[in-house]
Coordinates of C-alpha atoms and ligand atoms in Angstrom, one line a residue:
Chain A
X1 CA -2.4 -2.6 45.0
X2 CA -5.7 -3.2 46.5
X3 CA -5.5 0.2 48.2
X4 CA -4.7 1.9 44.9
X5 CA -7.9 0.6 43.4
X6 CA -10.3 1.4 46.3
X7 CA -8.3 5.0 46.5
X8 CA -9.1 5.5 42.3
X9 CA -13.1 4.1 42.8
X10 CA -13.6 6.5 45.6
X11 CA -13.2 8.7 42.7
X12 CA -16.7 9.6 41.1
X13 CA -15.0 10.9 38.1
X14 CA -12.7 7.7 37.8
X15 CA -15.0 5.4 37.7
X16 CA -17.2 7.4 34.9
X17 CA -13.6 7.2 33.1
X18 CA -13.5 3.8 33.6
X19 CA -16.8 2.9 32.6
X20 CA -16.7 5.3 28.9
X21 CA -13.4 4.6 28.3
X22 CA -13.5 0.9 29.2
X23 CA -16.8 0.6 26.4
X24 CA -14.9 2.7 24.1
X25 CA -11.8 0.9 24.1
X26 CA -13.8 -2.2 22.8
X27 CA -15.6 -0.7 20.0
X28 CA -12.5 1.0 18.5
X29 CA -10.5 -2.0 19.0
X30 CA -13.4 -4.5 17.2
X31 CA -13.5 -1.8 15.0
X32 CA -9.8 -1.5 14.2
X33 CA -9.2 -5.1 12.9
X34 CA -11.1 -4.8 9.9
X35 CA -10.4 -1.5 9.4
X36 CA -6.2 -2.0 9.7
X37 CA -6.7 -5.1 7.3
X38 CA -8.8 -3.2 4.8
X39 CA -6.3 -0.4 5.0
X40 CA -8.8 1.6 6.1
X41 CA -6.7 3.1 9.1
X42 CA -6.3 6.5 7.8
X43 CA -10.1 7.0 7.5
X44 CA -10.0 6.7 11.3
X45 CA -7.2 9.5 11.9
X46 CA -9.2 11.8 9.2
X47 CA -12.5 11.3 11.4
X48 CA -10.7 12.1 14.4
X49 CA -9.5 15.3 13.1
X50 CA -12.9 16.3 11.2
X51 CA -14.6 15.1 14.7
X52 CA -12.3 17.8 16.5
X53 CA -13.3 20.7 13.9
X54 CA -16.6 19.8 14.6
X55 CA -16.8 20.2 18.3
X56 CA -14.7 23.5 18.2
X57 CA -17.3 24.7 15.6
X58 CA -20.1 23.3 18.2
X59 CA -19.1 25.3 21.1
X60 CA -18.0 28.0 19.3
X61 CA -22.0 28.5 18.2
X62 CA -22.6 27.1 21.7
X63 CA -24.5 24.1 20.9
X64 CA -24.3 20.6 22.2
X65 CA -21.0 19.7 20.8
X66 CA -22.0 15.6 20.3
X67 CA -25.2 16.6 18.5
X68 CA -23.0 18.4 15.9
X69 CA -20.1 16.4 15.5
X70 CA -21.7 12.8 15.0
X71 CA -23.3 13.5 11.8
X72 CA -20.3 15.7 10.8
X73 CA -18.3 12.5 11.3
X74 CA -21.0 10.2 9.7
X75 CA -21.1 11.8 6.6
X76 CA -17.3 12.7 6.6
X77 CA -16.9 8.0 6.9
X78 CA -19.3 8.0 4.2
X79 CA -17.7 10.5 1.8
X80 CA -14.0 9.2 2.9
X81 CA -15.5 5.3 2.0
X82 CA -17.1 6.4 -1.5
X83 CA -13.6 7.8 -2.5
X84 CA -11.5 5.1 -1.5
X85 CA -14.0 2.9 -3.4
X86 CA -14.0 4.7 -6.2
X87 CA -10.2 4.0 -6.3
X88 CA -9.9 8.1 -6.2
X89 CA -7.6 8.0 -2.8
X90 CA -4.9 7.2 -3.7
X91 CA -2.2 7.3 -1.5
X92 CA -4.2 8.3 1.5
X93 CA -3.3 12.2 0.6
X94 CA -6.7 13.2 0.4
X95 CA -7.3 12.3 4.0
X96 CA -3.9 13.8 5.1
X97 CA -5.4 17.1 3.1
X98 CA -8.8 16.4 5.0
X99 CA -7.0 16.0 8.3
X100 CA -5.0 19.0 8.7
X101 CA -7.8 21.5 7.1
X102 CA -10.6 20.3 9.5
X103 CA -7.7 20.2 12.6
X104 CA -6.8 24.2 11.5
X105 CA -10.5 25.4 10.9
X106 CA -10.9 23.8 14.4
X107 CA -7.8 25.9 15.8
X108 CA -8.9 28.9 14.2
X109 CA -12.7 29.1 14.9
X110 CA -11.5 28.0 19.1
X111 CA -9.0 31.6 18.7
X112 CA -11.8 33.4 17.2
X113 CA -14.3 33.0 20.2
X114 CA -12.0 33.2 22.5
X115 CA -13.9 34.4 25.9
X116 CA -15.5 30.9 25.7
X117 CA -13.5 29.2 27.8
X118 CA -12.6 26.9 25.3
X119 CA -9.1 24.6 25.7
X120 CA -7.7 23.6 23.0
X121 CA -5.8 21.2 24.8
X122 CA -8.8 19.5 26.2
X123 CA -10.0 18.7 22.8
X124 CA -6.5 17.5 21.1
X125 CA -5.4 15.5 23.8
X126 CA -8.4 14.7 25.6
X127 CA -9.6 15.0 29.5
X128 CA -10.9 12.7 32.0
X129 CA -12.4 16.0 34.4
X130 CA -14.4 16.8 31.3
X131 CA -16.8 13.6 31.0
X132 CA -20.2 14.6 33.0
X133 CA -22.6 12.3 33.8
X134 CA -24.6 12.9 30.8
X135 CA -21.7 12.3 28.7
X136 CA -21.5 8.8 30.5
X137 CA -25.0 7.7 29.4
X138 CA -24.8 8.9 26.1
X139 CA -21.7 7.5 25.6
X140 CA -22.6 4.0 27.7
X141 CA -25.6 3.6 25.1
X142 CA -23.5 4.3 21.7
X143 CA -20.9 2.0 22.5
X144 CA -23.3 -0.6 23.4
X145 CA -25.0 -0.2 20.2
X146 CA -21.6 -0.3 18.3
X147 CA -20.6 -3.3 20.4
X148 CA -24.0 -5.1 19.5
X149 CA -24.6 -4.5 15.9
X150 CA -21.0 -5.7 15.0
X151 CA -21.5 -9.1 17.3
X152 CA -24.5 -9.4 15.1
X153 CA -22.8 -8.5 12.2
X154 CA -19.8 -10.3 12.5
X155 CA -19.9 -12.8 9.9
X156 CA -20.5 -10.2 7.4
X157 CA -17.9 -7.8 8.3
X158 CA -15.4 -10.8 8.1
X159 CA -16.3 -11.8 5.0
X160 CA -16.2 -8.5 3.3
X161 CA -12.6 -7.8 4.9
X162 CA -11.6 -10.9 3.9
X163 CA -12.3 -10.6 0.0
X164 CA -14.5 -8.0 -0.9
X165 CA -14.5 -9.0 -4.3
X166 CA -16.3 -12.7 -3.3
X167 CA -18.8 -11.6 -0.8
X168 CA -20.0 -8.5 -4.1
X169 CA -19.9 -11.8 -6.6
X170 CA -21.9 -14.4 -4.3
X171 CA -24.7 -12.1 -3.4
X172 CA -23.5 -10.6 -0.1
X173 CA -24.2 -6.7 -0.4
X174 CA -20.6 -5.4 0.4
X175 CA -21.1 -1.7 0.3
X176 CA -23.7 -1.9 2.8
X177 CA -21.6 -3.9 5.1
X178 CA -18.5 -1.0 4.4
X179 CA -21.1 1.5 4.9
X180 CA -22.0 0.0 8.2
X181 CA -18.2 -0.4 8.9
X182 CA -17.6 3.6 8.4
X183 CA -21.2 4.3 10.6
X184 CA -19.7 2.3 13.5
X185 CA -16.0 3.6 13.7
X186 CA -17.9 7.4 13.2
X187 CA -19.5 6.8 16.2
X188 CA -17.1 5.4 18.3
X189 CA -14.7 7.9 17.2
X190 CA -16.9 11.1 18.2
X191 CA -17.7 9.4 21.8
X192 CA -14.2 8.3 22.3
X193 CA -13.4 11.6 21.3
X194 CA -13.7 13.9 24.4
X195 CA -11.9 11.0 27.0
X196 CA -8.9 10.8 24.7
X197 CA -8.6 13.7 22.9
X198 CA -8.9 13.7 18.9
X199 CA -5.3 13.2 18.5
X200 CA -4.6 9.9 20.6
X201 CA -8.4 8.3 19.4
X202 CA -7.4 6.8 16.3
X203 CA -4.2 5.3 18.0
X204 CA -6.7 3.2 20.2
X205 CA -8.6 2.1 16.6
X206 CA -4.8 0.8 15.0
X207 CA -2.9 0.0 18.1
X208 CA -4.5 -3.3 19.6
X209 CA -5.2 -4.7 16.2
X210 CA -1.6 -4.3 15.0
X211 CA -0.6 -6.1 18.6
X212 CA -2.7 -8.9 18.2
X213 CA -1.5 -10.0 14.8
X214 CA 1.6 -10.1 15.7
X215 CA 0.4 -13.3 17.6
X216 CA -3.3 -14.7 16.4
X217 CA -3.1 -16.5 13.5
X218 CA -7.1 -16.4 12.8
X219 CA -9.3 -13.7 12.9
X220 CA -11.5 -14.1 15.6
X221 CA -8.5 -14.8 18.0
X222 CA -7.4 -11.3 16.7
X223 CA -10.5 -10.1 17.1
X224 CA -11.4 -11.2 21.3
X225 CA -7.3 -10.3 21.6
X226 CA -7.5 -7.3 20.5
X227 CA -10.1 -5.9 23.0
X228 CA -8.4 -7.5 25.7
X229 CA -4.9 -6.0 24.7
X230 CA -7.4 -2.5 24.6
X231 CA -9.0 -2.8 27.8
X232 CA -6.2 -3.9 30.0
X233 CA -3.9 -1.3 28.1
X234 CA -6.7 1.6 29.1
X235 CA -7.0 0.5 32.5
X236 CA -3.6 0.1 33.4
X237 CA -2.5 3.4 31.5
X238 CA -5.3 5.3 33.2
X239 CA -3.8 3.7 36.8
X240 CA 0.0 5.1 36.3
X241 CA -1.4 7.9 34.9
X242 CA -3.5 8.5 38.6
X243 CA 0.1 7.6 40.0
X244 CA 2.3 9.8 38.1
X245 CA 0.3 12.4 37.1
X246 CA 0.7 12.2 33.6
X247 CA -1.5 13.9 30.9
X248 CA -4.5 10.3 30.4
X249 CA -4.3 9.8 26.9
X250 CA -1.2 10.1 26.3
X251 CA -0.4 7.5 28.8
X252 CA -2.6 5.4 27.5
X253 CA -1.1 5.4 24.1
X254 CA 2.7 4.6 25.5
X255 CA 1.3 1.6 27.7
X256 CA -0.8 0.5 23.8
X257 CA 2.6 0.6 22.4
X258 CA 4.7 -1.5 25.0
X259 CA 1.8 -3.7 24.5
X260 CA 3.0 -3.8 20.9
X261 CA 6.7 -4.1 21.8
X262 CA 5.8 -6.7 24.3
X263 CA 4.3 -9.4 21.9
X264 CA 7.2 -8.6 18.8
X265 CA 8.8 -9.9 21.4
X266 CA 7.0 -12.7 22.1
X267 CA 6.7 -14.0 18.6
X268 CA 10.7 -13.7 18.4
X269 CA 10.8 -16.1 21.4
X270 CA 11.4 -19.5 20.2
X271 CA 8.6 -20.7 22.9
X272 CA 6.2 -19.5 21.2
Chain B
X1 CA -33.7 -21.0 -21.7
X2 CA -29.9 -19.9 -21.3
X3 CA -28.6 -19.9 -18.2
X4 CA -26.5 -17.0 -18.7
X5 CA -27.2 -15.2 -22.3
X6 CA -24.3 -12.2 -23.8
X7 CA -25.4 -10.6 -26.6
X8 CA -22.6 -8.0 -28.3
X9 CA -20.9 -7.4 -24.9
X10 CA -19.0 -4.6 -24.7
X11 CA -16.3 -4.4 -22.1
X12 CA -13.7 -1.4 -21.2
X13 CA -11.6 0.0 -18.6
X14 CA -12.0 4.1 -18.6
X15 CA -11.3 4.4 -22.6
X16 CA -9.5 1.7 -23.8
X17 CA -11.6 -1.4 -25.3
X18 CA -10.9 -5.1 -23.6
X19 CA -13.6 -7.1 -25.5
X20 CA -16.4 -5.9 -28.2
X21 CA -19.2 -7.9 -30.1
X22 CA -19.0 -10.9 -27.8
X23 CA -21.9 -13.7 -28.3
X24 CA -22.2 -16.7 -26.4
X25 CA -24.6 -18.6 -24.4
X26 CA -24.4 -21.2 -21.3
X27 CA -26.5 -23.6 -20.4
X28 CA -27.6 -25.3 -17.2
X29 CA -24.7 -28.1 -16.6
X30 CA -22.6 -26.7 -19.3
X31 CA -18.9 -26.8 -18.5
X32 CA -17.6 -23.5 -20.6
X33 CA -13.8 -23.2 -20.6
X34 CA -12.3 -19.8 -21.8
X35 CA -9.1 -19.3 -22.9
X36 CA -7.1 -17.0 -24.4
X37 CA -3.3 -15.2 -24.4
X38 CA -2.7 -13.3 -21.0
X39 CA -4.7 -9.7 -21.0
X40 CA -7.2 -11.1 -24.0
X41 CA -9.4 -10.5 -21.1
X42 CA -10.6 -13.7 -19.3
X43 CA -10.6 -11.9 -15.8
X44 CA -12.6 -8.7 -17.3
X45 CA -15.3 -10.8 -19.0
X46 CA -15.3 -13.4 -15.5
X47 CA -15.8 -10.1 -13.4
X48 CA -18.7 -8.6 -16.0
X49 CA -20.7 -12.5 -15.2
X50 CA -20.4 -11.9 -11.9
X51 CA -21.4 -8.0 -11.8
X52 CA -18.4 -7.1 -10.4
X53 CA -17.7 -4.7 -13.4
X54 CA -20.6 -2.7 -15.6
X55 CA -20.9 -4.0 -19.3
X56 CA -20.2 -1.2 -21.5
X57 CA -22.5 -2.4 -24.6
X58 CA -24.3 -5.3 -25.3
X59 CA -26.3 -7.5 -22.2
X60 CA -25.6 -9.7 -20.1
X61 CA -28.8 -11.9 -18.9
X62 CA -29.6 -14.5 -16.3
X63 CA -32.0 -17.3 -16.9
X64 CA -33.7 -20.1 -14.9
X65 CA -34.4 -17.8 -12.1
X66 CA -30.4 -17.9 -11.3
X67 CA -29.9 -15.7 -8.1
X68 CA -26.8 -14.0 -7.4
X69 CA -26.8 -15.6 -3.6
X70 CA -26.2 -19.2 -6.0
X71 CA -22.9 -18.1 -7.4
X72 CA -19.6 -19.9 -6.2
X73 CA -16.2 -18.2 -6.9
X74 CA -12.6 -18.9 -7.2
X75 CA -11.3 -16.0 -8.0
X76 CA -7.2 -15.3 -10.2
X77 CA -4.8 -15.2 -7.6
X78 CA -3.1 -12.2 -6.7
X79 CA -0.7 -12.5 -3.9
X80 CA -3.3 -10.2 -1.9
X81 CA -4.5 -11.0 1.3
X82 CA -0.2 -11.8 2.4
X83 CA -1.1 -10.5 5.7
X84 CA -4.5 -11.6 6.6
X85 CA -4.9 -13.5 9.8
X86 CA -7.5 -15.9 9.3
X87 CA -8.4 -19.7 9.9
X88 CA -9.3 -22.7 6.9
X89 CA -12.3 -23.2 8.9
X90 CA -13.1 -19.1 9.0
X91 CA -12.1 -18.9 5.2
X92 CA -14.5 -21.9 3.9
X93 CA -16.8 -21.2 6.4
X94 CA -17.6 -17.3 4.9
X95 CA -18.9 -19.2 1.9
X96 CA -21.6 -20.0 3.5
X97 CA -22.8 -16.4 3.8
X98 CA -25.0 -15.9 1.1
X99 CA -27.2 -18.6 2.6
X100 CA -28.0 -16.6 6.0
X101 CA -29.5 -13.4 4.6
X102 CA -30.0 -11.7 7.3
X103 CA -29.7 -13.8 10.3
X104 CA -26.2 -13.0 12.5
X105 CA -23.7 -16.3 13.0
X106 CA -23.6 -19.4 11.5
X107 CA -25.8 -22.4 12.1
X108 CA -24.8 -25.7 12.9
X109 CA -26.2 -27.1 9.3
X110 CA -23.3 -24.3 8.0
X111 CA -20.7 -25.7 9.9
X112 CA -21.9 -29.2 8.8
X113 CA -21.9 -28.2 5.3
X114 CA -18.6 -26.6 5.6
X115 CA -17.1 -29.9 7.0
X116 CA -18.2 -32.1 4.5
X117 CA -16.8 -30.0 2.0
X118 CA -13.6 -29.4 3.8
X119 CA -13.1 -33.0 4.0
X120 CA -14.3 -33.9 0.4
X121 CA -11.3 -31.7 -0.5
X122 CA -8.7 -32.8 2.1
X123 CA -8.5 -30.2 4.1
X124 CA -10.4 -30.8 7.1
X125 CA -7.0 -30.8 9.0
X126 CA -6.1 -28.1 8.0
X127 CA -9.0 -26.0 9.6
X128 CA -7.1 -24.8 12.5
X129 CA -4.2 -23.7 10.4
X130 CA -3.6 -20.0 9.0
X131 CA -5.0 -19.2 5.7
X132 CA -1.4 -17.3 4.3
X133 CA 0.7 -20.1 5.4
X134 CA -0.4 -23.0 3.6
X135 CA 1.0 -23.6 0.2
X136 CA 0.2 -22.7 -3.0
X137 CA -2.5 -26.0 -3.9
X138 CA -3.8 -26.1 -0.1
X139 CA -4.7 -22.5 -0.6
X140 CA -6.4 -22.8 -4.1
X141 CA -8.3 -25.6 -2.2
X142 CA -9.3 -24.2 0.7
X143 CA -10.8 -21.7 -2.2
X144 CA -13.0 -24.1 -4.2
X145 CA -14.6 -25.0 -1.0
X146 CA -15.5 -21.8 -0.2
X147 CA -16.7 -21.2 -4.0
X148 CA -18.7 -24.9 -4.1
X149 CA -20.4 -23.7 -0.7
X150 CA -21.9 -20.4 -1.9
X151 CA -23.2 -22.4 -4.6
X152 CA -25.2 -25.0 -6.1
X153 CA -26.0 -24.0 -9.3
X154 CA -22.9 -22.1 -11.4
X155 CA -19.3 -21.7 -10.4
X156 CA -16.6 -19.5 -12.0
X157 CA -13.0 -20.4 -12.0
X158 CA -10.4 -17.9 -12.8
X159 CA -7.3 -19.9 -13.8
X160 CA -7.9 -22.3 -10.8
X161 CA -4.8 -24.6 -11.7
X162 CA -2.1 -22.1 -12.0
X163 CA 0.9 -22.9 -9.6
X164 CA -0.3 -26.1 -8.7
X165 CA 1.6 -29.5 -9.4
X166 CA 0.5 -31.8 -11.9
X167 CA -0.9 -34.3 -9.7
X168 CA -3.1 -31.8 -7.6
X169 CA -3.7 -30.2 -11.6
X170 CA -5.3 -33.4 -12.6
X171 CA -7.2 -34.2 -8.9
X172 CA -8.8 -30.5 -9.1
X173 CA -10.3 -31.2 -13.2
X174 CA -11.3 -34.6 -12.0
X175 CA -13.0 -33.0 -9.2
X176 CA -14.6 -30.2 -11.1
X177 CA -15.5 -32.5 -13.8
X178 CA -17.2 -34.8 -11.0
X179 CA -19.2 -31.8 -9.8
X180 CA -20.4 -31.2 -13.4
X181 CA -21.4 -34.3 -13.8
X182 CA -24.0 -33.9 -11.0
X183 CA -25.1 -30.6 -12.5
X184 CA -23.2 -28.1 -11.9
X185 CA -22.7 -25.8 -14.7
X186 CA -19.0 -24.7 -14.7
X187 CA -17.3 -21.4 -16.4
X188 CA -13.5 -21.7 -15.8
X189 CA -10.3 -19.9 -17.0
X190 CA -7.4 -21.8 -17.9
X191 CA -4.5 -21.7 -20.4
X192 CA -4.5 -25.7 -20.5
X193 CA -6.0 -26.2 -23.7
X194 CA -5.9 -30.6 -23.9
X195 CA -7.3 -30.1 -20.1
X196 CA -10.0 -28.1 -21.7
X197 CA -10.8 -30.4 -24.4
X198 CA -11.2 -33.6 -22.4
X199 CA -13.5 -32.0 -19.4
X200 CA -15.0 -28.9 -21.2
X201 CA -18.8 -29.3 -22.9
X202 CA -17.8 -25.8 -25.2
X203 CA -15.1 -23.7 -25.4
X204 CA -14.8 -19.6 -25.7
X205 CA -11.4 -18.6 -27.5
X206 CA -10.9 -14.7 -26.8
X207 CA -8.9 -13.0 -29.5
X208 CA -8.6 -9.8 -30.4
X209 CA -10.3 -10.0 -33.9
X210 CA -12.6 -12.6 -33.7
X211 CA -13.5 -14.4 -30.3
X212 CA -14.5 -18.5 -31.3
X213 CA -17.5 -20.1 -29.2
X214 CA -18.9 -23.2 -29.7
X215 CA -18.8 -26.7 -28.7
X216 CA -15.4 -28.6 -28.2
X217 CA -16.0 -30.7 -31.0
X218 CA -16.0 -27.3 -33.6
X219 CA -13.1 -26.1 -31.7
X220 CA -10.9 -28.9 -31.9
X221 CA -12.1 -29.2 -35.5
X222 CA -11.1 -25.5 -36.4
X223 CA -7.6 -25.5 -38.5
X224 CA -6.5 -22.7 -37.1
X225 CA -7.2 -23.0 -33.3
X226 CA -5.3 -26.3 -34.0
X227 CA -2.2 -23.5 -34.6
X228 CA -2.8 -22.3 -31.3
X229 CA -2.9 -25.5 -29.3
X230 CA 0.4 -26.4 -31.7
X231 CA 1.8 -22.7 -29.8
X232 CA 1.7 -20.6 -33.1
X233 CA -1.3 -18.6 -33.1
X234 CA -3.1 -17.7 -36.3
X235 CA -7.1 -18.0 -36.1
X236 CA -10.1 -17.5 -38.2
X237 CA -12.8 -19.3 -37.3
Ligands
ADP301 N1 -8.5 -2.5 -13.3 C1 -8.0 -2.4 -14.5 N2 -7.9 -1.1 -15.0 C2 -7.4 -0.9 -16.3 N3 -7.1 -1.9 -17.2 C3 -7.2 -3.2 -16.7 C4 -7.7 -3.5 -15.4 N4 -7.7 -4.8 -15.3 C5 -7.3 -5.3 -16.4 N5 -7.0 -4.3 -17.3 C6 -6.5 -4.5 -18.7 O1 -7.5 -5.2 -19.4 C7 -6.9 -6.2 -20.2 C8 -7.5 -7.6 -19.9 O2 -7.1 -8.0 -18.6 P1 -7.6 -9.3 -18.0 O3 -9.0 -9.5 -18.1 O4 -7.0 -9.4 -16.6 O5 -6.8 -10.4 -18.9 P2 -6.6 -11.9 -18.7 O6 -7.3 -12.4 -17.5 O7 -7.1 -12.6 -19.9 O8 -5.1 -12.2 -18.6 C9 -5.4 -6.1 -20.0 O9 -4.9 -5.4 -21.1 C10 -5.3 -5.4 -18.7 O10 -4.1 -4.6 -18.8
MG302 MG1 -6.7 -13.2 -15.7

């Protein structure tokens, strides 16, 4: 065990893994409790998918692909939150529509400029070789600022997941605090974007939330659970994916959902 | 002045009219209960007093310097929120809000606050327990705490006393009434019309030809309105 560690950390591009995926992991699963409970998931897959049409379009003008797809994503959380509040999306098609155009412009613009050296692959599913150091600092500072502002925030946040409708009627300015919401899952979306692939991303924004309810009764119990469940899922997925050689994210996502399986079965159990 | 002042409010949903030409006025300590046949639009006119929906015609105005951030309240329930993991102490505590502008967390003054009121309404051990498993009155409870919290000026009520027993029923207008009595000025829904008479200060009818305001005493004088409280309705003002 202790060999297997000191074998990954000898590593340099493990332990950058480690670090941005370990940071990441905890803003999309603070993240993903209010937005699962607002029923906001789908706004998270639709990013994902705008964020990967976005980097293909990036490198296809070779530009730097972060500096194009964050306010891509920004403004896509925005537009997604003004229609769901408007009551116009219903039925979550629009995102689906969203989803699958942005995901094929993507496709299409990566086969148009094709002596680029562009892989597909990378971007749907994600790859550990491709986070450089640079990567690491950006993505080190943006999930520290997502991490801080929704500590700070907290209170808020709860309240207008909770009821909306009482925080608007007391005096608590709602879309501001949704608006805020969308800004901070954009963000971690597009950094969490190039470790786990734009595919698998949005899994780590539902996944740990959807454990931990299964056990935590109040929300801040969800809430410290659910990063836990994240990080420990990320760091043991990444391990046996070092052991077995399977593709990162993907691995990542099964160990997420035994996690899931794992505390159904705990809340069966009469012990509990 | 008013506390709260409609003149000829207008209220719709995309074309189709819920209330027009609505007049009334509320006072500071007022208790106002309105009441009315289900969809005469209670919840609609509740939401317009609150912001929460535009007025289509007519105005709406606040007096006395009333600030949204010292509004408490209880809103109809739904059956929403089935799923929601959160605490009583989370719950009652987020009523508190509106009192931190800015500033992140709660103090200890909130959580004082929050655990006087908690236990004013019996349900201080309760905290610990999860919101969507207590019954039907503890919930409605655990509600009017939050609601009395984010104010201390006006509370709104929508329907607070449906599903609940008629001992917890008679507690909760005791209570409220109590609360009045030390000024707070109280606007509640309800389809208990004697419960309205004893407590209420004035009383808004909605009906779709002519909505009645005025004080209890014209109400319960008003013939016709009599009709209604016999079951058979039939009103003219
Ligand atoms: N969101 C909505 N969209 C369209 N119509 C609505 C909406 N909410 C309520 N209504 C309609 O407005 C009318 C008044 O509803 P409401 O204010 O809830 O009545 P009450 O609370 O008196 O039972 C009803 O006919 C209802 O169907
Ligand atoms: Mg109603």
């Amino acid at each position: 065990m202790l060999s297997l560690i000191k074998e990954m950390l000898s590593y340099p591009f493990l332990v950058r893994t480690f670090v941005v995926g370990i940071l990441v992991c905890t803003c999309a699963a603070l993240l993903g409790v209010s937005l699962v409970l607002k029923r906001y998931s789908m706004i998270g897959d639709g990013l994902s998918h705008v964020g990967f049409g976005a980097l293909a379009v990036a490198t296809a003008l070779n530009r730097a692909p972060m500096a194009i797809a964050m306010p891509v994503v920004i403004l896509t959380a925005f537009f997604l939150l003004r229609m769901s509040e408007n009551g116009k999306l219903k039925g979550d098609s629009a995102v689906a529509m969203l989803s699958s155009s942005a995901l094929a412009i993507g496709v299409m613009v990566m086969s148009f400029s094709n002596g680029m050296n562009i892989d597909v692959y990378n971007y749907m599913f994600g790859s550990i070789l491709a986070v450089t150091r640079n990567d690491v600092i950006i993505s080190v500072l943006l999930s520290l600022f997502v991490i801080v502002l929704y500590v700070v925030f907290y209170t808020k946040l709860f309240a207008v997941t909770f009821d909306e409708t009482f925080a608007k009627a007391t005096g608590t300015k709602a879309g501001l605090y949704n608006m805020l919401l969308a800004l901070l899952t954009a963000v971690t979306i597009v950094v969490g974007m190039r470790l786990m692939g734009s595919l698998l991303i949005s899994s780590l924004v539902i996944f740990p939330a959807l454990t931990s309810m299964r056990l935590f009764k109040s929300f801040k119990a969800v809430v410290i659970s659910s990063a836990v469940v994240s990080i420990v899922c990320f760091v043991v997925g990444i391990s046996l994916s070092f052991l077995f050689s399977t593709p990162a994210g993907a691995t990542v996502v099964c160990t997420n959902l035994a996690a899931y399986l794992l505390f159904c079965l705990l809340r069966i159990s009469p012990t509990v | 002045m008013a506390l709260i002042k409609c003149e000829n409010v207008k209220l719709s949903y995309e074309n189709k009219v819920v209330l027009e030409g609505l007049d009334f006025e509320v006072q500071s300590g007022d208790y106002l209960c309105i009441i009315g046949e289900n969809g005469s639009g209670k919840s609609t006119l509740v939401k317009a007093l609150l912001s929460l929906k535009s007025v289509d015609g007519g105005s709406i105005t606040f007096g006395d310097g009333l600030k949204k951030t010292e509004i408490g309240y209880l809103p109809q329930q739904d059956g929403a929120r089935k799923d929601f993991p959160a605490s009583v102490g989370e719950v009652v505590l987020s009523g508190r809000l509106n009192k931190r502008g800015l500033r992140p967390f709660y103090s200890s003054e909130d959580k004082k606050a929050a655990r006087s009121s908690m236990e004013q309404l019996g349900i201080w051990e309760l905290r610990k327990k999860c919101f969507r498993e207590l019954s039907g009155g503890q919930m409605q409870r655990v509600l009017l705490s939050r609601a009395l919290l984010a104010t201390s000026r006006l509370i709104l009520l929508d329907e607070p006393v449906s599903g609940l027993d008629p001992v917890v029923t008679n507690e909760f207008y005791k209570l409220i009434s109590e609360l009045n009595k030390n000024g707070l000025t109280v606007i509640m829904v309800t389809h208990d019309i004697s419960a309205s008479l004893k407590y209420a200060s004035h009383v808004l009818h909605l009906h779709s030809e002519k909505p009645f305001f005025g004080t209890k005493h014209d109400y319960s004088k008003c013939e016709c309105c009599k009709e209604f409280i016999g079951g058979e309705e039939k009103c003219c003002h």
